Coordinates of C-alpha atoms in Angstrom, one line a residue:
M1 CA 224.7 94.4 132.8
S2 CA 225.5 96.6 129.9
T3 CA 222.8 94.1 127.4
R4 CA 220.5 95.4 129.7
A5 CA 221.9 99.5 129.6
D6 CA 221.6 99.1 126.2
D7 CA 218.3 97.4 126.3
L8 CA 217.6 101.0 128.7
I9 CA 219.4 102.9 125.9
D10 CA 217.5 101.6 123.1
R11 CA 213.7 101.9 124.5
R12 CA 215.5 105.9 125.3
R13 CA 216.3 106.5 121.8
L14 CA 212.9 105.2 120.4
R15 CA 211.0 107.0 122.7
R16 CA 212.7 109.7 121.5
K17 CA 212.0 109.1 117.4
L18 CA 208.3 108.6 118.5
T19 CA 207.8 111.5 120.6
F20 CA 210.1 113.6 117.1
W21 CA 207.0 111.8 114.5
R22 CA 203.9 112.4 116.6
V23 CA 204.7 115.9 116.9
I24 CA 205.8 116.8 113.4
A25 CA 202.5 115.0 112.5
F26 CA 200.9 116.5 115.1
L27 CA 202.4 120.1 113.6
V28 CA 201.2 119.0 109.8
I29 CA 198.0 118.4 110.4
A30 CA 197.8 121.3 112.4
L31 CA 198.6 123.1 109.1
A32 CA 196.5 121.4 106.7
L33 CA 193.0 123.0 109.7
A34 CA 194.8 125.9 109.8
G35 CA 195.4 126.2 105.8
S36 CA 191.7 125.1 105.2
L37 CA 190.4 127.1 108.3
R38 CA 191.8 130.2 106.7
W39 CA 190.2 128.9 102.8
L40 CA 187.8 128.6 104.6
F41 CA 186.5 131.9 106.4
A42 CA 188.5 133.9 103.7
E43 CA 186.3 132.7 100.9
R44 CA 183.7 134.1 103.1
L45 CA 184.7 137.6 104.1
A46 CA 185.3 138.2 100.1
T47 CA 181.9 137.0 99.7
A48 CA 180.0 138.9 102.8
T49 CA 182.0 142.2 102.1
A50 CA 180.9 144.4 99.4
H51 CA 182.3 143.2 96.4
I52 CA 181.4 142.2 91.8
A53 CA 180.8 138.6 91.4
Q54 CA 181.9 137.4 88.9
V55 CA 180.7 133.8 87.4
R56 CA 182.6 131.1 85.0
I57 CA 179.8 129.7 82.8
E58 CA 182.4 127.1 80.6
G59 CA 181.9 123.8 78.6
T60 CA 178.8 122.1 77.4
I61 CA 175.5 124.0 78.8
T62 CA 172.6 121.6 81.1
E63 CA 170.2 122.1 82.9
D64 CA 173.1 123.4 85.0
D65 CA 170.6 123.0 88.8
E66 CA 174.0 124.2 90.8
L67 CA 174.7 127.5 89.0
L68 CA 171.3 128.2 88.6
E69 CA 171.2 128.4 92.4
R70 CA 174.5 129.9 92.7
L71 CA 173.4 132.8 90.5
D72 CA 170.3 133.3 92.7
R73 CA 172.4 133.5 95.6
I74 CA 174.4 135.9 93.7
R75 CA 170.9 138.1 93.0
E76 CA 169.6 138.0 97.1
S77 CA 172.9 138.8 98.3
G78 CA 173.9 142.7 99.4
A79 CA 176.7 142.3 99.4
V80 CA 177.5 142.0 95.5
K81 CA 177.2 145.5 94.0
G82 CA 177.9 144.3 89.9
V83 CA 178.5 141.0 88.5
I84 CA 181.0 140.2 85.0
L85 CA 179.6 136.6 83.6
T86 CA 182.7 135.0 81.9
V87 CA 181.2 132.7 79.0
D88 CA 183.4 130.6 76.8
S89 CA 180.9 127.9 75.2
P90 CA 180.5 126.6 72.7
G91 CA 176.6 126.0 73.7
G92 CA 174.4 123.1 74.3
T93 CA 170.9 122.1 75.1
T94 CA 167.9 124.6 74.5
A95 CA 166.4 124.3 76.9
G96 CA 169.7 124.8 79.2
G97 CA 170.3 127.6 77.8
E98 CA 166.8 129.1 78.4
A99 CA 166.9 128.5 81.7
V100 CA 170.5 130.2 82.5
F101 CA 169.3 133.1 80.1
E102 CA 166.1 133.7 82.7
E103 CA 168.0 133.5 85.2
I104 CA 170.4 135.7 85.0
R105 CA 167.8 138.6 83.7
R106 CA 166.8 137.7 87.1
L107 CA 169.3 138.7 88.6
A108 CA 169.6 142.2 86.1
E109 CA 167.1 143.2 87.1
E110 CA 168.5 144.0 90.8
K111 CA 172.7 144.3 89.6
P112 CA 174.2 145.5 86.8
V113 CA 175.3 142.6 84.7
V114 CA 178.1 142.7 82.6
A115 CA 179.2 139.5 79.6
Q116 CA 182.7 139.4 79.4
V117 CA 183.4 136.4 76.7
G118 CA 186.5 134.5 76.2
T119 CA 187.3 132.3 73.5
L120 CA 183.8 131.5 72.5
A121 CA 180.5 132.6 73.1
A122 CA 178.5 130.7 70.4
S123 CA 175.4 129.0 70.5
A124 CA 173.1 128.4 73.8
G125 CA 176.6 130.4 74.9
Y126 CA 175.5 133.6 73.0
M127 CA 172.2 133.0 74.8
I128 CA 172.9 134.0 78.0
A129 CA 175.6 135.9 77.5
S130 CA 172.7 138.2 75.4
A131 CA 171.2 138.3 79.3
A132 CA 173.5 141.0 80.8
D133 CA 173.4 144.7 79.8
H134 CA 176.9 144.7 78.3
I135 CA 178.8 142.3 76.5
V136 CA 182.0 142.7 76.2
A137 CA 184.5 139.6 73.6
R138 CA 188.0 139.6 73.0
Q139 CA 189.1 140.8 68.9
S140 CA 189.3 137.2 68.8
S141 CA 186.1 136.2 70.0
I142 CA 183.8 133.6 68.5
V143 CA 181.1 135.0 68.8
G144 CA 177.0 134.3 66.9
S145 CA 175.9 130.8 65.5
I146 CA 172.3 131.3 66.4
G147 CA 170.7 129.2 65.4
V148 CA 168.8 125.3 66.8
I149 CA 169.6 121.8 65.2
V150 CA 168.2 118.0 66.1
Q151 CA 171.2 115.0 65.3
I152 CA 169.8 111.7 65.8
P153 CA 172.6 108.2 64.8
N154 CA 171.4 106.3 63.0
V155 CA 173.1 102.5 63.9
A156 CA 170.7 100.3 61.7
G157 CA 173.5 99.4 59.5
L158 CA 176.0 98.1 62.2
M159 CA 173.0 96.4 64.0
E160 CA 172.6 95.1 61.1
N161 CA 176.6 94.0 60.6
V162 CA 176.1 92.3 63.9
G163 CA 173.1 90.4 63.9
V164 CA 170.7 92.6 65.6
T165 CA 167.1 93.7 65.5
V166 CA 164.7 95.4 67.4
E167 CA 161.4 94.5 67.5
E168 CA 158.2 97.1 68.6
V169 CA 154.8 97.4 69.3
K170 CA 153.7 101.1 69.3
S171 CA 150.2 103.2 70.0
S172 CA 151.0 105.1 66.8
P173 CA 153.8 105.7 63.7
L174 CA 155.4 108.5 65.3
K175 CA 155.8 107.6 68.5
A176 CA 159.7 107.3 69.1
E177 CA 160.7 108.0 66.7
P178 CA 162.6 109.4 65.4
S179 CA 164.9 105.8 65.9
P180 CA 168.5 105.1 65.6
F181 CA 167.6 101.9 64.6
N182 CA 166.1 103.2 61.4
A183 CA 166.6 105.1 58.9
T184 CA 164.5 108.9 59.0
T185 CA 160.7 109.4 57.6
E186 CA 159.8 112.4 55.3
E187 CA 157.3 112.4 58.3
E188 CA 159.2 112.5 60.8
R189 CA 161.7 114.5 59.5
A190 CA 158.2 116.9 59.2
M191 CA 157.8 116.4 62.2
L192 CA 161.6 117.1 63.8
R193 CA 161.4 120.2 61.4
A194 CA 158.4 122.0 62.8
M195 CA 160.2 122.1 66.4
V196 CA 163.6 123.2 65.2
L197 CA 162.1 126.3 63.5
D198 CA 160.2 127.0 66.5
S199 CA 162.4 127.3 68.5
Y200 CA 164.4 128.8 66.5
D201 CA 162.1 131.7 65.9
W202 CA 162.0 131.8 69.7
F203 CA 165.5 132.3 69.5
I204 CA 165.8 134.7 66.8
G205 CA 162.7 136.8 69.1
L206 CA 165.3 136.4 72.4
V207 CA 168.0 138.4 70.4
T208 CA 165.9 140.9 68.6
D209 CA 165.0 141.7 72.0
R210 CA 167.9 141.6 74.1
R211 CA 170.0 143.5 70.9
P212 CA 170.2 146.8 68.9
L213 CA 168.8 144.8 65.6
S214 CA 165.4 144.7 63.8
R215 CA 164.2 140.9 63.6
G216 CA 165.3 141.5 60.3
E217 CA 169.1 142.0 60.7
V218 CA 168.6 139.1 63.5
T219 CA 167.2 136.5 60.4
E220 CA 170.0 137.9 58.1
L221 CA 173.1 136.8 60.8
A222 CA 171.2 133.9 62.3
D223 CA 172.6 131.9 59.5
G224 CA 174.2 129.0 62.1
S225 CA 177.3 131.8 60.8
V226 CA 180.2 132.7 63.8
F227 CA 182.6 136.2 63.9
T228 CA 184.9 137.3 65.4
G229 CA 184.4 140.1 68.9
R230 CA 185.3 142.8 65.8
Q231 CA 183.4 141.5 63.5
A232 CA 180.3 141.1 66.2
L233 CA 180.7 144.7 67.0
D234 CA 180.3 146.0 63.0
R235 CA 177.0 143.5 64.0
K236 CA 176.4 144.9 66.9
L237 CA 175.7 141.6 68.6
V238 CA 178.4 143.4 70.9
D239 CA 179.1 146.3 72.7
A240 CA 182.7 147.0 73.5
L241 CA 185.8 145.0 72.9
G242 CA 188.0 144.0 75.5
G243 CA 188.3 141.7 78.7
V244 CA 187.9 141.7 82.5
R245 CA 188.6 145.4 82.7
E246 CA 186.3 146.9 80.1
A247 CA 183.7 144.8 81.6
K248 CA 184.8 146.0 85.1
E249 CA 185.0 149.7 83.4
W250 CA 181.3 149.4 82.6
L251 CA 180.3 149.0 85.4
V252 CA 182.0 151.0 87.3
E253 CA 179.7 154.0 84.7
R254 CA 176.7 152.0 85.9
G255 CA 177.1 153.5 90.0
V256 CA 179.6 150.5 90.8
D257 CA 182.7 151.3 93.7
E258 CA 185.8 151.1 90.9
N259 CA 187.5 150.1 94.3
L260 CA 185.3 147.3 95.1
E261 CA 187.5 143.6 94.1
I262 CA 186.2 141.3 91.5
V263 CA 185.1 137.2 93.5
E264 CA 184.7 134.8 91.7
W265 CA 182.0 133.1 92.4
K266 CA 182.5 129.4 92.3
A267 CA 181.4 125.6 91.6
D268 CA 180.6 124.0 94.9
T269 CA 182.7 120.8 94.3
S270 CA 181.8 119.9 97.8
G271 CA 180.1 116.2 98.5
G272 CA 179.7 113.5 95.3
S273 CA 181.8 110.2 95.0
L274 CA 184.9 110.6 93.9
F275 CA 184.8 109.1 90.1
F276 CA 181.9 112.0 90.0
S277 CA 183.0 115.3 91.9
Q278 CA 183.6 118.1 89.5
A279 CA 187.1 118.4 91.9
A280 CA 188.6 114.6 91.3
A281 CA 187.4 115.3 86.9
A282 CA 190.0 118.2 87.1
W283 CA 192.7 116.3 89.0
L284 CA 192.6 113.4 86.7
A285 CA 192.7 116.0 84.4
Q286 CA 196.0 117.8 85.0
L287 CA 197.1 114.3 86.0
F288 CA 196.7 113.5 81.6
G289 CA 197.5 116.9 81.4
L290 CA 194.1 117.7 79.3
P291 CA 192.2 120.6 79.5
Q292 CA 190.7 121.3 83.3
Q293 CA 187.7 123.1 82.0
G294 CA 185.1 120.7 80.2
G295 CA 186.3 117.8 81.2
I296 CA 187.9 114.2 78.8
L297 CA 184.7 114.5 76.9
S298 CA 184.9 118.0 75.9
F299 CA 188.3 117.7 74.8
L300 CA 187.5 114.8 72.9
G301 CA 184.8 116.2 71.2
A302 CA 182.2 113.8 71.9
E303 CA 180.1 115.2 75.0
R304 CA 177.6 116.2 72.7
I305 CA 176.6 112.7 71.6
F306 CA 175.1 112.9 74.9
L307 CA 173.4 115.8 74.6
D308 CA 169.3 115.3 74.4
G309 CA 167.2 116.6 72.8
L310 CA 167.3 120.5 71.0
L311 CA 170.7 121.9 70.9
S312 CA 172.0 124.9 70.4
V313 CA 175.3 124.3 69.9
W314 CA 178.3 125.2 67.3
Q315 CA 179.7 122.1 66.4
P316 CA 182.9 122.5 64.3
E317 CA 184.0 119.3 62.0
M318 CA 187.1 118.0 64.9
T319 CA 190.2 117.0 62.2
H320 CA 192.7 116.1 64.2
L321 CA 193.3 116.2 68.1
P322 CA 196.3 119.2 69.1
D323 CA 199.8 117.6 70.2

């Protein structure tokens, strides 16, 4: 009889434990769901009421459909009364910079837009900043590097060392040239130089239209040089020194209510696989102690290797990795 009574007691204890852990699991799920809903609705509520939109444009610039769509949504939103573009980029593809530039100009036709330069706004990064109606930079920001470049790796020596050759049949001498599999000829260099100079001329014209400078003054500055924020102010490449506070003050001067909150419109990181989502990339960067903006490739300085086409990018030589 005692054994049976002990069994009943053990079962009751087990049931109590199961009930306890079921309640705990339910509470955890409920809290997680409540937190997610609160975050979701708080973000939607913030963008539904009148506010100043902030958009961060960071890292290497490419043709980014998500960013273009986000800027278009901001343009169409009646709740957005002004826009702060926070730019921190060494540049990227010329076509990518052009696409973002044009979308910002569309936005600026309907709402006041100010660019706030962080650490760096060079090449296509500066191109994007110049699309704003006003540019604010830190005193120690890096600004400029107006120009265009095209780079072709030459792996002919490596292939010769490993005993690999490439055979090709093509319709004309310049088809698919220049190629990484052979040395660049003078004819190929002339073709590339014509492309680079044409895009360079377009870039100079763009800056001339957007800044209080003559074409001759822009051409003097467009030798690839970079400047501090203080130097850029002297050269009229930026309009003021400061940060987000000063950027908002300019918007207020343009009639935006000073009591409006600044709300960041973030990139949509939902969807995608674990290996390709932005959220996963940020998590991996944090795990290994790397910068979350720009990712691992940017940290290693290797991101530019995978850029195709004409580039407007500041590329200082990397002599060592940070400690």
